[in-house]
Tab-separated table of C-alpha atoms and ligand atoms in Angstrom:
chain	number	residue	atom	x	y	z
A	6	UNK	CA	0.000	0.000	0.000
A	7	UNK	CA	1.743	2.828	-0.888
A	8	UNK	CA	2.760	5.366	1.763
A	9	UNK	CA	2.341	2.793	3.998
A	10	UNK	CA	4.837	1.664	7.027
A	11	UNK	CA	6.183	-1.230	5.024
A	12	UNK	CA	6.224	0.806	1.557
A	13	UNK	CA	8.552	3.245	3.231
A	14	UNK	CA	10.944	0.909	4.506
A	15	UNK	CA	10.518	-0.875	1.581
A	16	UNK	CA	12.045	2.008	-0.297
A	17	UNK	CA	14.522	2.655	2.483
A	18	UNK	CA	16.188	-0.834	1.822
A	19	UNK	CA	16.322	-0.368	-2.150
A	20	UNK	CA	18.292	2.304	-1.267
A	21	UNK	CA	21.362	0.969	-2.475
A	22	UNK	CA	19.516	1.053	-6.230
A	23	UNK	CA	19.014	4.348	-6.150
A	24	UNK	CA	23.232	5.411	-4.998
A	25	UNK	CA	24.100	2.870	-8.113
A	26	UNK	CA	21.670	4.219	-10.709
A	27	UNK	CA	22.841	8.118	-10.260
A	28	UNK	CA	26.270	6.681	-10.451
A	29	UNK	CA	26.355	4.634	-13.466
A	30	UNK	CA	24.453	8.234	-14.966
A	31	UNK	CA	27.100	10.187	-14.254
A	32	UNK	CA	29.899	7.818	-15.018
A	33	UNK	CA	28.215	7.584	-18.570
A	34	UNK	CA	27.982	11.204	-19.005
A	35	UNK	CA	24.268	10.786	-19.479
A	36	UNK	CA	23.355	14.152	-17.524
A	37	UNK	CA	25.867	15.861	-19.905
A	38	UNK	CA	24.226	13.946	-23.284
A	39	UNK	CA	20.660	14.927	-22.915
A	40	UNK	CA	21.891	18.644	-21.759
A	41	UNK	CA	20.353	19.590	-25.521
A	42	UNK	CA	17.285	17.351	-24.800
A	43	UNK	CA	15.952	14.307	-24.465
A	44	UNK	CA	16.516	11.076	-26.471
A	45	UNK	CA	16.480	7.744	-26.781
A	46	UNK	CA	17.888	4.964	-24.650
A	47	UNK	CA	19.467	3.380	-27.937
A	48	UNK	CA	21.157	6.371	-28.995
A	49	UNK	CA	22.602	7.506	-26.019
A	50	UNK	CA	23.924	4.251	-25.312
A	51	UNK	CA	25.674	4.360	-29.053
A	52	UNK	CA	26.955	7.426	-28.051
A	53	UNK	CA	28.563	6.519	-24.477
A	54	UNK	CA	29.167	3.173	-25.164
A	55	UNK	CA	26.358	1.093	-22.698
A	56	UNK	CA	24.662	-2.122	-23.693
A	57	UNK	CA	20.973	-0.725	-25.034
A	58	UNK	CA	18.884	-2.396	-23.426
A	59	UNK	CA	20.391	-2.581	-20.006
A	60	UNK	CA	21.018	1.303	-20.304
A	61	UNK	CA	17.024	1.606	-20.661
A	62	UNK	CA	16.162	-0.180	-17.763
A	63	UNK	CA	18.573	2.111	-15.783
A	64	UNK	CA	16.957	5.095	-17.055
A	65	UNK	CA	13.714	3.766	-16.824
A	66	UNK	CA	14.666	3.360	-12.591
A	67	UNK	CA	15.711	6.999	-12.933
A	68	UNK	CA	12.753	7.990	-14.642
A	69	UNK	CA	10.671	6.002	-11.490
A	70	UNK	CA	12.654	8.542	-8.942
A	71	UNK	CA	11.628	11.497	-11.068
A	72	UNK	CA	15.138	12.151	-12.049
A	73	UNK	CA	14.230	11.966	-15.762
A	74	UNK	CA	11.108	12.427	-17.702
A	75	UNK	CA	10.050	9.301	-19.616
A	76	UNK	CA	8.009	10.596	-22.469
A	77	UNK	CA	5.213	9.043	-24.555
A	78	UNK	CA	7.801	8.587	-27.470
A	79	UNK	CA	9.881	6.928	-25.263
A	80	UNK	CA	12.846	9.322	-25.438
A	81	UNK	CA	14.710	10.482	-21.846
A	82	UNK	CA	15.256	14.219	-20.981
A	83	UNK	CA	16.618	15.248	-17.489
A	84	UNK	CA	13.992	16.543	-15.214
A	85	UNK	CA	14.770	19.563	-12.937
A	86	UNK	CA	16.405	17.385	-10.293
A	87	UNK	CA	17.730	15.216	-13.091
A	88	UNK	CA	19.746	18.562	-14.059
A	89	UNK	CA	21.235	19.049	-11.230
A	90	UNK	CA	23.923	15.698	-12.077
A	91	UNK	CA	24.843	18.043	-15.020
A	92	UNK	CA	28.518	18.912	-14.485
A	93	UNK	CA	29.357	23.154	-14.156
A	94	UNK	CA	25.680	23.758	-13.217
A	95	UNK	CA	24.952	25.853	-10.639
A	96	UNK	CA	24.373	23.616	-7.363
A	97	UNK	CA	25.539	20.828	-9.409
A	98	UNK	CA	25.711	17.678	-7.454
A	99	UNK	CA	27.865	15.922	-10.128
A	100	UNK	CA	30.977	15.473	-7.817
A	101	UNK	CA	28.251	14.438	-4.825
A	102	UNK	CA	27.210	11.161	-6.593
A	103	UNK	CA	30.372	10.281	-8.155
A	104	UNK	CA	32.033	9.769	-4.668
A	105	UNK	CA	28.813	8.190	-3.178
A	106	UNK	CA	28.508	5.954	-5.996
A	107	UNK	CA	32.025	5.670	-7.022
A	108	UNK	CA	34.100	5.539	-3.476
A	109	UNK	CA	32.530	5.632	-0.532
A	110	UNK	CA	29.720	2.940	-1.622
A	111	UNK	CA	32.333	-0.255	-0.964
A	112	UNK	CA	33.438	0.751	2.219
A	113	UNK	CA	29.694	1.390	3.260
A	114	UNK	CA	29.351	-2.255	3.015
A	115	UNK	CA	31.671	-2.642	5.938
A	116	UNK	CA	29.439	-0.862	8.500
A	117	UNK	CA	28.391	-3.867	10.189
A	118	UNK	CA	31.685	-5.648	11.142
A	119	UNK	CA	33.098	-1.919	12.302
A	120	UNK	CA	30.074	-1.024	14.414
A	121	UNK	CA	30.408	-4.794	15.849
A	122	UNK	CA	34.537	-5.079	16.253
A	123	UNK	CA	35.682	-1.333	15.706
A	124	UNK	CA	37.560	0.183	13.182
A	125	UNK	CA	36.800	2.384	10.220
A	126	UNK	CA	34.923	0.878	7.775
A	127	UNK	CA	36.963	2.205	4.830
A	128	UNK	CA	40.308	0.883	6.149
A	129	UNK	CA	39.051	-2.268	6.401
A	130	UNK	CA	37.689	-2.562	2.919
A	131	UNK	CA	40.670	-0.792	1.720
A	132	UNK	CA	43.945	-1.370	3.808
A	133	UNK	CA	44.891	1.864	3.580
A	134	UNK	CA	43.934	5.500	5.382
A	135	UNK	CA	41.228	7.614	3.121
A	136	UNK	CA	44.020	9.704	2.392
A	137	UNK	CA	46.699	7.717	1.600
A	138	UNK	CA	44.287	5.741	-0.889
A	139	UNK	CA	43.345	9.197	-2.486
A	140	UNK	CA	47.042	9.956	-2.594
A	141	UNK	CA	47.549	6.582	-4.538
A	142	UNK	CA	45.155	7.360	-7.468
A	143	UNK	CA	44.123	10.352	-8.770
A	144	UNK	CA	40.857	9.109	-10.318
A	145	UNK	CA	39.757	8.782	-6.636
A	146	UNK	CA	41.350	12.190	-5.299
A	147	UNK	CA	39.538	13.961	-8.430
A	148	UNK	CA	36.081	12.120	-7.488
A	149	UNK	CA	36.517	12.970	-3.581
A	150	UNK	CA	37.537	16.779	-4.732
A	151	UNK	CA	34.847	16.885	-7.177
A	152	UNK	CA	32.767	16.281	-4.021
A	153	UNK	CA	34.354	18.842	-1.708
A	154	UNK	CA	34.091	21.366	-4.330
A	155	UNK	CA	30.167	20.426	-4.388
A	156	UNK	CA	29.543	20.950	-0.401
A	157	UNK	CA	31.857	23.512	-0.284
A	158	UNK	CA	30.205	25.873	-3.211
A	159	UNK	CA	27.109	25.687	-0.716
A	160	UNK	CA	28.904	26.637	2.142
A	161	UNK	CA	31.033	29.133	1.058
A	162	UNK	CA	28.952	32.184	0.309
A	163	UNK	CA	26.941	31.050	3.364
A	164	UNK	CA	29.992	31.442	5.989
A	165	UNK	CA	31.273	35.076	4.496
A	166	UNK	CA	27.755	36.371	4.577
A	167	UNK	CA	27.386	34.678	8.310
A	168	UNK	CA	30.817	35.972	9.432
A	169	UNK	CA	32.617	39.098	8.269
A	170	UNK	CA	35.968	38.432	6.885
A	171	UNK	CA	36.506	42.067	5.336
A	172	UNK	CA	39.146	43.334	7.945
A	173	UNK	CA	41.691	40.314	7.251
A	174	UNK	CA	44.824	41.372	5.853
A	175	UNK	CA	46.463	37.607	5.760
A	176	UNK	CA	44.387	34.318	5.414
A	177	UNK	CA	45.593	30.818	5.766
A	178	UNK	CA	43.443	27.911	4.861
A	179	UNK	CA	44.709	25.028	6.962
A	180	UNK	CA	43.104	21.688	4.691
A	181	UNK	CA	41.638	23.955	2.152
A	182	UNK	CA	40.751	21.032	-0.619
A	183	UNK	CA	40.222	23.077	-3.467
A	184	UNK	CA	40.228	26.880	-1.764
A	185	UNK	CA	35.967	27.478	-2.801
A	186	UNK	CA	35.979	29.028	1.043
A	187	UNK	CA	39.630	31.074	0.515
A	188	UNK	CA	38.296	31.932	-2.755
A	189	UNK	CA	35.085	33.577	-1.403
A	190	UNK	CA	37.305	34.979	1.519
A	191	UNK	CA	39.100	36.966	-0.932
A	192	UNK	CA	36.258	38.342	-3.076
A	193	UNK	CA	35.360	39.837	0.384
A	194	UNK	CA	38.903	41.118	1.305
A	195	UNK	CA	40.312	41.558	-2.244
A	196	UNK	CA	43.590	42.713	-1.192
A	197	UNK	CA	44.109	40.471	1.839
A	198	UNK	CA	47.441	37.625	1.152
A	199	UNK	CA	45.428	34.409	0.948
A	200	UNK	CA	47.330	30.651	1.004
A	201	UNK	CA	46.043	27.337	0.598
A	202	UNK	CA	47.102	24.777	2.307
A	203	UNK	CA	46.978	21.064	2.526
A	204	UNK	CA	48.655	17.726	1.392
A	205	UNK	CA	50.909	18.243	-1.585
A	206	UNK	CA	49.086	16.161	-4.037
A	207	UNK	CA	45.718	18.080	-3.457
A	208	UNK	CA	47.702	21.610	-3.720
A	209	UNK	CA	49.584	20.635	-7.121
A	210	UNK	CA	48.312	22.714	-9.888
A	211	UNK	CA	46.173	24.796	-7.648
A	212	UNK	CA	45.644	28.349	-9.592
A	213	UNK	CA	45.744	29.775	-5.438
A	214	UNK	CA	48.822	30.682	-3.707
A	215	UNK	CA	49.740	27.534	-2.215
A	216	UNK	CA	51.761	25.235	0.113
A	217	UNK	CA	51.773	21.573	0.284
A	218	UNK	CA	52.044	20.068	3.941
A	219	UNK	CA	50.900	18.073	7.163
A	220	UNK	CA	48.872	19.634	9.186
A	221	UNK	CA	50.012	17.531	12.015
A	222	UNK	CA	53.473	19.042	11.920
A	223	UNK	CA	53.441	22.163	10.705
A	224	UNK	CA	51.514	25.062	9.133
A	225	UNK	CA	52.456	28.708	8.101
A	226	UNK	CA	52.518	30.732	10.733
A	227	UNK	CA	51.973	34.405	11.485
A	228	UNK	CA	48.380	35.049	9.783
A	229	UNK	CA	45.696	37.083	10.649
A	230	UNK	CA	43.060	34.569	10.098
A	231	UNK	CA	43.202	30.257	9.959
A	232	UNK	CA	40.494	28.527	8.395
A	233	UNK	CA	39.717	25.167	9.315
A	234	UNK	CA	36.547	23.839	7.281
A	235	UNK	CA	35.683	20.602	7.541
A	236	UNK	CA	38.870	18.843	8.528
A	237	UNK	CA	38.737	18.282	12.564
A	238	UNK	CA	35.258	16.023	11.698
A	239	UNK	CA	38.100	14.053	10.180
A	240	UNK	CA	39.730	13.365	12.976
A	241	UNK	CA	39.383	11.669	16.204
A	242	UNK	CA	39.798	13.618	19.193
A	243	UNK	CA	43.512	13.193	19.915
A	244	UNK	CA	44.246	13.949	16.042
A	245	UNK	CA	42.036	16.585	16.104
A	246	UNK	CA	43.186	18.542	19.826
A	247	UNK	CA	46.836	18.049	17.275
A	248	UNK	CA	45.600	19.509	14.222
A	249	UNK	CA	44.437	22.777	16.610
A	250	UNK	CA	47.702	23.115	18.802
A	251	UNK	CA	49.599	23.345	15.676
A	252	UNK	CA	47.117	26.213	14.802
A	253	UNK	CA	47.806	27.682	18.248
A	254	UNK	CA	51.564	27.479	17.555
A	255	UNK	CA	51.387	29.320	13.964
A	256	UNK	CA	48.702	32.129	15.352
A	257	UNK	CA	49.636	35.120	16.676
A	258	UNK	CA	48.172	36.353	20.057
A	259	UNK	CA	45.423	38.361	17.854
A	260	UNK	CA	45.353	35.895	15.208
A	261	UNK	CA	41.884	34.555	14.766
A	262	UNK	CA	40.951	30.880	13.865
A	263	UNK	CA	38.058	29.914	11.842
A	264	UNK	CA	36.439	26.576	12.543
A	265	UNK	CA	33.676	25.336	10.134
A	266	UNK	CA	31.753	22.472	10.611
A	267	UNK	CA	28.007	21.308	11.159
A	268	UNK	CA	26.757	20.894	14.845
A	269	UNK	CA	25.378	18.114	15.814
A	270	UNK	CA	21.704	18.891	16.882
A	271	UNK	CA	20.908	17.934	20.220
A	272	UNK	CA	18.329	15.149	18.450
A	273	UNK	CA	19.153	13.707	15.078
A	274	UNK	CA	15.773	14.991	13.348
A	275	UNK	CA	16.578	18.498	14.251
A	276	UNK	CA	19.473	18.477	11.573
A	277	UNK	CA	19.314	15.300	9.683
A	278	UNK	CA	21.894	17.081	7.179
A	279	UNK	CA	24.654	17.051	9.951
A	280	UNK	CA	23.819	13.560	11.254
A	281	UNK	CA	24.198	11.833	7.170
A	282	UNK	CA	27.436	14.179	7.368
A	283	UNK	CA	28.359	12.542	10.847
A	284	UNK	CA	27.526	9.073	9.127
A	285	UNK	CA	29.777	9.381	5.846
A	286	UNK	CA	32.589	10.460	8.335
A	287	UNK	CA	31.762	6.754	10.096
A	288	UNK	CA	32.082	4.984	6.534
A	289	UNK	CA	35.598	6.756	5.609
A	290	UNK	CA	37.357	8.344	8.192
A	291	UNK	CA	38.501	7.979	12.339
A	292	UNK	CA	36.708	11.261	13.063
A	293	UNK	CA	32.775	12.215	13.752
A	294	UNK	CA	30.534	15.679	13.846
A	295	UNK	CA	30.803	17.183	17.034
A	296	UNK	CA	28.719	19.473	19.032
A	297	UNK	CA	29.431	22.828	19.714
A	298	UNK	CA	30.390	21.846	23.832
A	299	UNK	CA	32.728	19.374	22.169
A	300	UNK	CA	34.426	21.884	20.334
A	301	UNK	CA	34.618	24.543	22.867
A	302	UNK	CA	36.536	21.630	25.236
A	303	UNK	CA	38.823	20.563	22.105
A	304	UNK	CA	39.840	24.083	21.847
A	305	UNK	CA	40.911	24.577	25.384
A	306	UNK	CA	42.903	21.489	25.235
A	307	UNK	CA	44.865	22.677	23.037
A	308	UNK	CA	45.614	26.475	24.590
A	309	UNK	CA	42.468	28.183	22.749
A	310	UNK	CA	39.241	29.266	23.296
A	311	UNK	CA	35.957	29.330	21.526
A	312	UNK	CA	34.903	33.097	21.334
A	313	UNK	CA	31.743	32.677	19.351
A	314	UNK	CA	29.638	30.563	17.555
A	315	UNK	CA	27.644	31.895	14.160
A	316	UNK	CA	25.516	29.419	12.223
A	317	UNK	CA	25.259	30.262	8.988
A	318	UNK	CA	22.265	29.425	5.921
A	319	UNK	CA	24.212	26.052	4.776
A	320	UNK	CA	23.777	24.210	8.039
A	321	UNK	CA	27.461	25.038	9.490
A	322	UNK	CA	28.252	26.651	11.963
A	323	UNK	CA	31.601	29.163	11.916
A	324	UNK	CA	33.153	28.686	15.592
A	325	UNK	CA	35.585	31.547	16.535
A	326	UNK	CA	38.244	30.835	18.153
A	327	UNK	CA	41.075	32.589	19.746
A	328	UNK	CA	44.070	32.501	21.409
A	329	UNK	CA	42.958	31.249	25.466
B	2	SAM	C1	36.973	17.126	4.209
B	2	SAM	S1	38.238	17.945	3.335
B	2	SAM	C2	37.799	19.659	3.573
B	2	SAM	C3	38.317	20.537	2.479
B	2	SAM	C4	37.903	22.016	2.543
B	2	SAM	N1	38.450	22.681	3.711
B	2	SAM	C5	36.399	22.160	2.483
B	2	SAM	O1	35.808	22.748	3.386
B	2	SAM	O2	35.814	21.687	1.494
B	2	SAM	C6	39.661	17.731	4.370
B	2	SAM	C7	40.958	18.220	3.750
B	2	SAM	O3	42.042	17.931	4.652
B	2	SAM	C8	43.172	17.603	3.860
B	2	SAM	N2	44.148	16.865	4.668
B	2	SAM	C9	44.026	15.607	5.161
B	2	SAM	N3	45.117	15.273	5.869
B	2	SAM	C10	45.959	16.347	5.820
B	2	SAM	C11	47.247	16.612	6.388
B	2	SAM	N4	47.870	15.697	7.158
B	2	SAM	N5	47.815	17.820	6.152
B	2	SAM	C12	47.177	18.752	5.384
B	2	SAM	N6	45.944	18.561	4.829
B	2	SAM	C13	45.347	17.367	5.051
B	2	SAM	C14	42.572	16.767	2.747
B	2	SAM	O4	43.447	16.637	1.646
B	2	SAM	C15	41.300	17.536	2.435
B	2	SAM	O5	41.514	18.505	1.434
């Protein structure tokens, strides 16, 4: 009965269809082929190279999630959400599925044995750190940036209208991925010296001033203003109280850090956004989402102290923090 209890979790559990049909779209470049309008299963599948028939019956699953229109003619053409896999849109979620469907969807399926022996699921399907298997192929470091540069085009423009970053002269972004936030930072303080920083493989090529380094040893010191968005939910709390004291070392005594990240609600419906976040950081990484009490203590381990904390329209939260 549709709507019903058992039709819900029905859907629920064919979850995993629906992670594998966006991704075999993308991976295609189906979103990209019916960009002009829609057409037919055999022809795109000519085009891309996909078995025919097999190619309709994925697009015929899209087509049941209202991702594509299926019209009377039998031809495919991307519906509005269907548009939105379209690479270079605006609030494209290209990069999104391509790392759901592409590299975090094996690990997922190692959930169970860590929530019943330990461990992080992606190590154990992988046998190596997230990073260190990113660093090791660049068709997975482009998929997990492509992904980063997703989130982070929300978030962005969300934390420089939520915080006002116009009075830095210096800005250092400590794990900046692909610099979307430093980027914004700088329309907003256009003749501020901005930096990215983070591993050397993610910074090669980067169009930013950049330097490539650990964050657990080292980072440049002597700015007016750190950013560190989303890289202590990383981390557990040892790594993470690490990551900050070398932050505390580098800042001066007016130096201001930025930390952003979603806070975890106090119950998971409040912020269901930040609690999928929380889980994804389960499947690939030792770290978790934290709330804003845990932050304010992780800061004051490590010789800082949270000044102030400003949520912003893209569900994070930008936690000042200064020198304690
Ligand atoms: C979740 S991403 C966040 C990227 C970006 N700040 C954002 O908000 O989209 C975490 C970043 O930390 C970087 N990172 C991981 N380990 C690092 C290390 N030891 N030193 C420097 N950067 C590191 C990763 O390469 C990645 O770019």
């Amino acid at each position: 009965m549709p709507g019903s209890a058992a039709d819900r979790l029905a859907r629920l559990a064919d979850g995993y269809l629906i992670t594998q049909l966006l991704h075999v779209a993308v991976a295609l470049g189906v979103p990209a082929a019916l960009a002009a309008g829609p057409r037919s299963a055999a022809d795109l599948a000519q085009e891309l190279g996909a078995v025919p028939g097999l190619l309709h019956r994925v697009l015929r699953g899209l087509a049941a999630e209202e991702v594509l229109d299926e019209l009377p003619d039998g031809r495919f053409g991307l519906s509005p959400v269907g548009e939105l896999l379209r690479p270079g849109v605006p609030d494209s979620l290209q990069g999104t599925v391509a790392a759901r469907g592409g590299l975090y969807y094996r690990p997922a399926a190692g959930l169970l044995a860590a929530v019943r022996d330990g461990g992080t699921p992606f190590e154990l399907a992988e046998g190596q750190p997230f990073f260190d298997a990113l660093a090791a192929e660049p068709t997975r470091l482009a998929a997990f940036r492509a992904s980063m540069a997703d989130r982070s085009a929300r978030e962005a423009g969300a934390v420089v209208a939520a915080y006002d970053v116009s009075g830095f002269a210096s800005v250092v972004d400590v794990g900046g991925g692909p610099g979307l936030l430093l980027r914004a930072v700088r329309e907003r303080a256009p003749s501020a010296d901005v930096l990215l920083f983070d591993r050397p493989e993610v910074v090669a090529g980067s169009d930013l001033p950049a330097v490539g380094g650990d964050f657990f040893e080292q980072v440049p010191a002597g700015s007016d203003a750190y950013l560190l968005s989303r890289v202590l939910h990383d981390w557990d709390d040892d790594a993470a109280r690490r990551v900050l004291t070398v932050c505390r070392t580098a800042m001066r005594p007016d130096s201001v850090l930025l930390v952003v990240e979603a806070v975890l609600p106090e119950r998971a419906a409040d912020d269901p956004a930040a609690v999928r976040m929380d889980l994804h950081v389960l499947v690939l990484l030792p770290g978790r989402e934290r709330t804003a009490a845990e932050y304010a203590a992780l800061c004051e381990a490590a010789g800082l102290r949270l000044t102030r904390d400003v949520p912003t329209d893209a569900g994070v939260h930008v936690l000042e923090v200064r020198p304690a």
